[in-house]
PDB file of C-alpha atoms in Angstrom:
ATOM      1  CA  UNK A  27     -47.921  31.808  65.224  1.00 73.00           C
ATOM      2  CA  UNK A  28     -48.162  28.855  67.631  1.00 79.00           C
ATOM      3  CA  UNK A  29     -51.409  30.237  69.031  1.00 84.00           C
ATOM      4  CA  UNK A  30     -52.857  30.402  65.499  1.00 85.00           C
ATOM      5  CA  UNK A  31     -51.764  26.838  64.771  1.00 88.00           C
ATOM      6  CA  UNK A  32     -53.467  25.558  67.898  1.00 88.00           C
ATOM      7  CA  UNK A  33     -56.614  27.676  67.417  1.00 87.00           C
ATOM      8  CA  UNK A  34     -57.054  26.199  63.935  1.00 87.00           C
ATOM      9  CA  UNK A  35     -57.707  22.835  65.568  1.00 87.00           C
ATOM     10  CA  UNK A  36     -59.609  24.039  68.642  1.00 90.00           C
ATOM     11  CA  UNK A  37     -62.145  26.457  67.193  1.00 92.00           C
ATOM     12  CA  UNK A  38     -65.193  24.793  65.560  1.00 93.00           C
ATOM     13  CA  UNK A  39     -65.484  27.214  62.585  1.00 94.00           C
ATOM     14  CA  UNK A  40     -61.844  26.641  61.716  1.00 94.00           C
ATOM     15  CA  UNK A  41     -62.247  22.870  62.077  1.00 94.00           C
ATOM     16  CA  UNK A  42     -65.114  22.986  59.598  1.00 95.00           C
ATOM     17  CA  UNK A  43     -62.939  24.986  57.213  1.00 95.00           C
ATOM     18  CA  UNK A  44     -60.163  22.400  57.597  1.00 95.00           C
ATOM     19  CA  UNK A  45     -62.656  19.672  56.678  1.00 96.00           C
ATOM     20  CA  UNK A  46     -63.855  21.597  53.615  1.00 96.00           C
ATOM     21  CA  UNK A  47     -60.320  22.230  52.423  1.00 96.00           C
ATOM     22  CA  UNK A  48     -59.436  18.602  53.135  1.00 95.00           C
ATOM     23  CA  UNK A  49     -62.322  17.446  50.944  1.00 95.00           C
ATOM     24  CA  UNK A  50     -61.181  19.714  48.108  1.00 94.00           C
ATOM     25  CA  UNK A  51     -57.630  18.400  48.491  1.00 93.00           C
ATOM     26  CA  UNK A  52     -58.790  14.788  48.271  1.00 93.00           C
ATOM     27  CA  UNK A  53     -61.114  15.498  45.331  1.00 92.00           C
ATOM     28  CA  UNK A  54     -58.129  16.888  43.432  1.00 90.00           C
ATOM     29  CA  UNK A  55     -55.622  14.267  44.614  1.00 88.00           C
ATOM     30  CA  UNK A  56     -57.349  10.876  44.437  1.00 86.00           C
ATOM     31  CA  UNK A  57     -58.303  10.751  40.722  1.00 84.00           C
ATOM     32  CA  UNK A  58     -54.685  11.363  39.721  1.00 76.00           C
ATOM     33  CA  UNK A  59     -53.206   8.365  41.538  1.00 70.00           C
ATOM     34  CA  UNK A  60     -52.687   6.685  38.179  1.00 65.00           C
ATOM     35  CA  UNK A  61     -50.203   9.294  36.896  1.00 71.00           C
ATOM     36  CA  UNK A  62     -47.065   7.409  37.955  1.00 72.00           C
ATOM     37  CA  UNK A  63     -43.790   8.418  36.355  1.00 74.00           C
ATOM     38  CA  UNK A  64     -41.772   5.725  38.100  1.00 75.00           C
ATOM     39  CA  UNK A  65     -44.129   3.250  39.799  1.00 72.00           C
ATOM     40  CA  UNK A  66     -43.616   3.235  43.540  1.00 66.00           C
ATOM     41  CA  UNK A  67     -41.178   6.139  43.394  1.00 67.00           C
ATOM     42  CA  UNK A  68     -42.494   9.237  41.640  1.00 68.00           C
ATOM     43  CA  UNK A  69     -45.880  10.370  40.421  1.00 68.00           C
ATOM     44  CA  UNK A  70     -47.500  13.543  39.151  1.00 72.00           C
ATOM     45  CA  UNK A  71     -49.599  15.132  41.880  1.00 76.00           C
ATOM     46  CA  UNK A  72     -51.684  18.137  40.802  1.00 82.00           C
ATOM     47  CA  UNK A  73     -52.645  18.655  44.435  1.00 84.00           C
ATOM     48  CA  UNK A  74     -49.177  20.159  44.993  1.00 82.00           C
ATOM     49  CA  UNK A  75     -50.534  23.307  43.359  1.00 85.00           C
ATOM     50  CA  UNK A  76     -52.823  23.670  46.378  1.00 89.00           C
ATOM     51  CA  UNK A  77     -49.919  24.110  48.825  1.00 88.00           C
ATOM     52  CA  UNK A  78     -49.225  27.801  48.108  1.00 89.00           C
ATOM     53  CA  UNK A  79     -52.926  28.580  47.741  1.00 91.00           C
ATOM     54  CA  UNK A  80     -53.775  26.998  51.075  1.00 93.00           C
ATOM     55  CA  UNK A  81     -50.700  28.488  52.744  1.00 91.00           C
ATOM     56  CA  UNK A  82     -51.167  32.065  51.602  1.00 90.00           C
ATOM     57  CA  UNK A  83     -54.944  32.286  51.739  1.00 91.00           C
ATOM     58  CA  UNK A  84     -55.736  30.167  54.790  1.00 93.00           C
ATOM     59  CA  UNK A  85     -52.529  30.101  56.873  1.00 91.00           C
ATOM     60  CA  UNK A  86     -52.447  27.468  59.632  1.00 93.00           C
ATOM     61  CA  UNK A  87     -55.881  26.154  58.638  1.00 95.00           C
ATOM     62  CA  UNK A  88     -54.546  25.454  55.153  1.00 94.00           C
ATOM     63  CA  UNK A  89     -51.429  23.853  56.606  1.00 94.00           C
ATOM     64  CA  UNK A  90     -53.544  21.407  58.631  1.00 95.00           C
ATOM     65  CA  UNK A  91     -55.696  20.677  55.580  1.00 95.00           C
ATOM     66  CA  UNK A  92     -52.706  19.856  53.365  1.00 94.00           C
ATOM     67  CA  UNK A  93     -51.064  17.714  56.045  1.00 94.00           C
ATOM     68  CA  UNK A  94     -54.219  15.728  56.739  1.00 94.00           C
ATOM     69  CA  UNK A  95     -55.032  15.617  53.027  1.00 93.00           C
ATOM     70  CA  UNK A  96     -51.663  14.087  52.207  1.00 89.00           C
ATOM     71  CA  UNK A  97     -52.108  11.500  54.943  1.00 91.00           C
ATOM     72  CA  UNK A  98     -55.682  10.769  53.834  1.00 91.00           C
ATOM     73  CA  UNK A  99     -54.547  10.451  50.220  1.00 89.00           C
ATOM     74  CA  UNK A 100     -51.919   7.905  51.222  1.00 87.00           C
ATOM     75  CA  UNK A 101     -54.490   5.939  53.242  1.00 90.00           C
ATOM     76  CA  UNK A 102     -57.124   5.968  50.485  1.00 89.00           C
ATOM     77  CA  UNK A 103     -54.701   4.932  47.747  1.00 84.00           C
ATOM     78  CA  UNK A 104     -52.964   2.194  49.799  1.00 84.00           C
ATOM     79  CA  UNK A 105     -49.638   3.995  49.657  1.00 81.00           C
ATOM     80  CA  UNK A 106     -49.316   4.698  53.396  1.00 84.00           C
ATOM     81  CA  UNK A 107     -45.822   3.896  54.636  1.00 84.00           C
ATOM     82  CA  UNK A 108     -43.688   5.190  57.477  1.00 85.00           C
ATOM     83  CA  UNK A 109     -42.396   7.838  55.076  1.00 83.00           C
ATOM     84  CA  UNK A 110     -45.961   9.181  54.892  1.00 85.00           C
ATOM     85  CA  UNK A 111     -45.451  10.652  58.359  1.00 89.00           C
ATOM     86  CA  UNK A 112     -42.545  12.719  57.023  1.00 88.00           C
ATOM     87  CA  UNK A 113     -44.731  13.700  54.058  1.00 85.00           C
ATOM     88  CA  UNK A 114     -47.428  14.818  56.455  1.00 90.00           C
ATOM     89  CA  UNK A 115     -44.919  16.944  58.374  1.00 92.00           C
ATOM     90  CA  UNK A 116     -43.573  18.472  55.146  1.00 88.00           C
ATOM     91  CA  UNK A 117     -47.060  19.208  53.851  1.00 88.00           C
ATOM     92  CA  UNK A 118     -47.812  20.940  57.145  1.00 93.00           C
ATOM     93  CA  UNK A 119     -44.611  22.973  57.312  1.00 91.00           C
ATOM     94  CA  UNK A 120     -44.402  24.209  53.713  1.00 89.00           C
ATOM     95  CA  UNK A 121     -47.712  26.175  53.627  1.00 91.00           C
ATOM     96  CA  UNK A 122     -47.066  27.391  57.158  1.00 91.00           C
ATOM     97  CA  UNK A 123     -43.588  28.562  56.109  1.00 89.00           C
ATOM     98  CA  UNK A 124     -45.078  30.487  53.181  1.00 88.00           C
ATOM     99  CA  UNK A 125     -47.681  32.153  55.378  1.00 89.00           C
ATOM    100  CA  UNK A 126     -45.189  32.992  58.135  1.00 89.00           C
ATOM    101  CA  UNK A 127     -42.657  34.393  55.692  1.00 88.00           C
ATOM    102  CA  UNK A 128     -45.309  36.601  54.079  1.00 88.00           C
ATOM    103  CA  UNK A 129     -46.400  37.899  57.486  1.00 89.00           C
ATOM    104  CA  UNK A 130     -42.773  38.520  58.459  1.00 90.00           C
ATOM    105  CA  UNK A 131     -41.959  40.375  55.249  1.00 87.00           C
ATOM    106  CA  UNK A 132     -45.114  42.450  54.913  1.00 86.00           C
ATOM    107  CA  UNK A 133     -46.680  42.470  58.373  1.00 85.00           C
ATOM    108  CA  UNK A 134     -50.188  41.851  56.995  1.00 83.00           C
ATOM    109  CA  UNK A 135     -52.321  39.033  55.662  1.00 83.00           C
ATOM    110  CA  UNK A 136     -51.832  37.955  52.071  1.00 86.00           C
ATOM    111  CA  UNK A 137     -53.247  40.195  49.330  1.00 84.00           C
ATOM    112  CA  UNK A 138     -52.476  40.311  45.613  1.00 83.00           C
ATOM    113  CA  UNK A 139     -53.038  43.981  44.936  1.00 84.00           C
ATOM    114  CA  UNK A 140     -50.177  44.806  42.577  1.00 87.00           C
ATOM    115  CA  UNK A 141     -47.409  43.286  40.458  1.00 91.00           C
ATOM    116  CA  UNK A 142     -44.914  43.542  43.301  1.00 88.00           C
ATOM    117  CA  UNK A 143     -47.095  41.266  45.453  1.00 87.00           C
ATOM    118  CA  UNK A 144     -47.448  38.868  42.527  1.00 89.00           C
ATOM    119  CA  UNK A 145     -43.664  38.740  42.208  1.00 90.00           C
ATOM    120  CA  UNK A 146     -43.245  38.008  45.900  1.00 89.00           C
ATOM    121  CA  UNK A 147     -45.990  35.366  45.717  1.00 88.00           C
ATOM    122  CA  UNK A 148     -44.136  33.660  42.874  1.00 89.00           C
ATOM    123  CA  UNK A 149     -40.803  33.843  44.696  1.00 89.00           C
ATOM    124  CA  UNK A 150     -42.183  32.505  47.973  1.00 86.00           C
ATOM    125  CA  UNK A 151     -44.080  29.738  46.160  1.00 86.00           C
ATOM    126  CA  UNK A 152     -40.854  28.692  44.454  1.00 85.00           C
ATOM    127  CA  UNK A 153     -39.049  28.734  47.810  1.00 83.00           C
ATOM    128  CA  UNK A 154     -41.769  26.538  49.292  1.00 78.00           C
ATOM    129  CA  UNK A 155     -41.500  24.129  46.359  1.00 77.00           C
ATOM    130  CA  UNK A 156     -37.749  23.894  46.922  1.00 78.00           C
ATOM    131  CA  UNK A 157     -38.344  23.069  50.595  1.00 72.00           C
ATOM    132  CA  UNK A 158     -40.638  20.225  49.735  1.00 66.00           C
TER     133      UNK A 158
END
């Protein structure tokens, strides 16, 4: 898995994919900055729905995109604090955890081919949400 994480940054096609996914992440995240539940403490972030999608479908590339997207979101919206570094780490680890757990359980890349896979997808997505 470490080789895949490093190759996602080193290989030019994967870097371009990271940039595309990062742009999608920011397009979803930035317009919803105004949905604060408790100003300065909690807000609604629809971009959190991208974590399992990026993790399962893109693996380490998706993990880099969510981590950099979270950091970029904080920079763009003037909400970058030292805690943003921990947020970047969490947004990197959660999709990577989902991808690694799927590979460990099934020994193959992610595919939704039946209801059993859909059940596992839902369970692993919920586990990733609990981690975050």
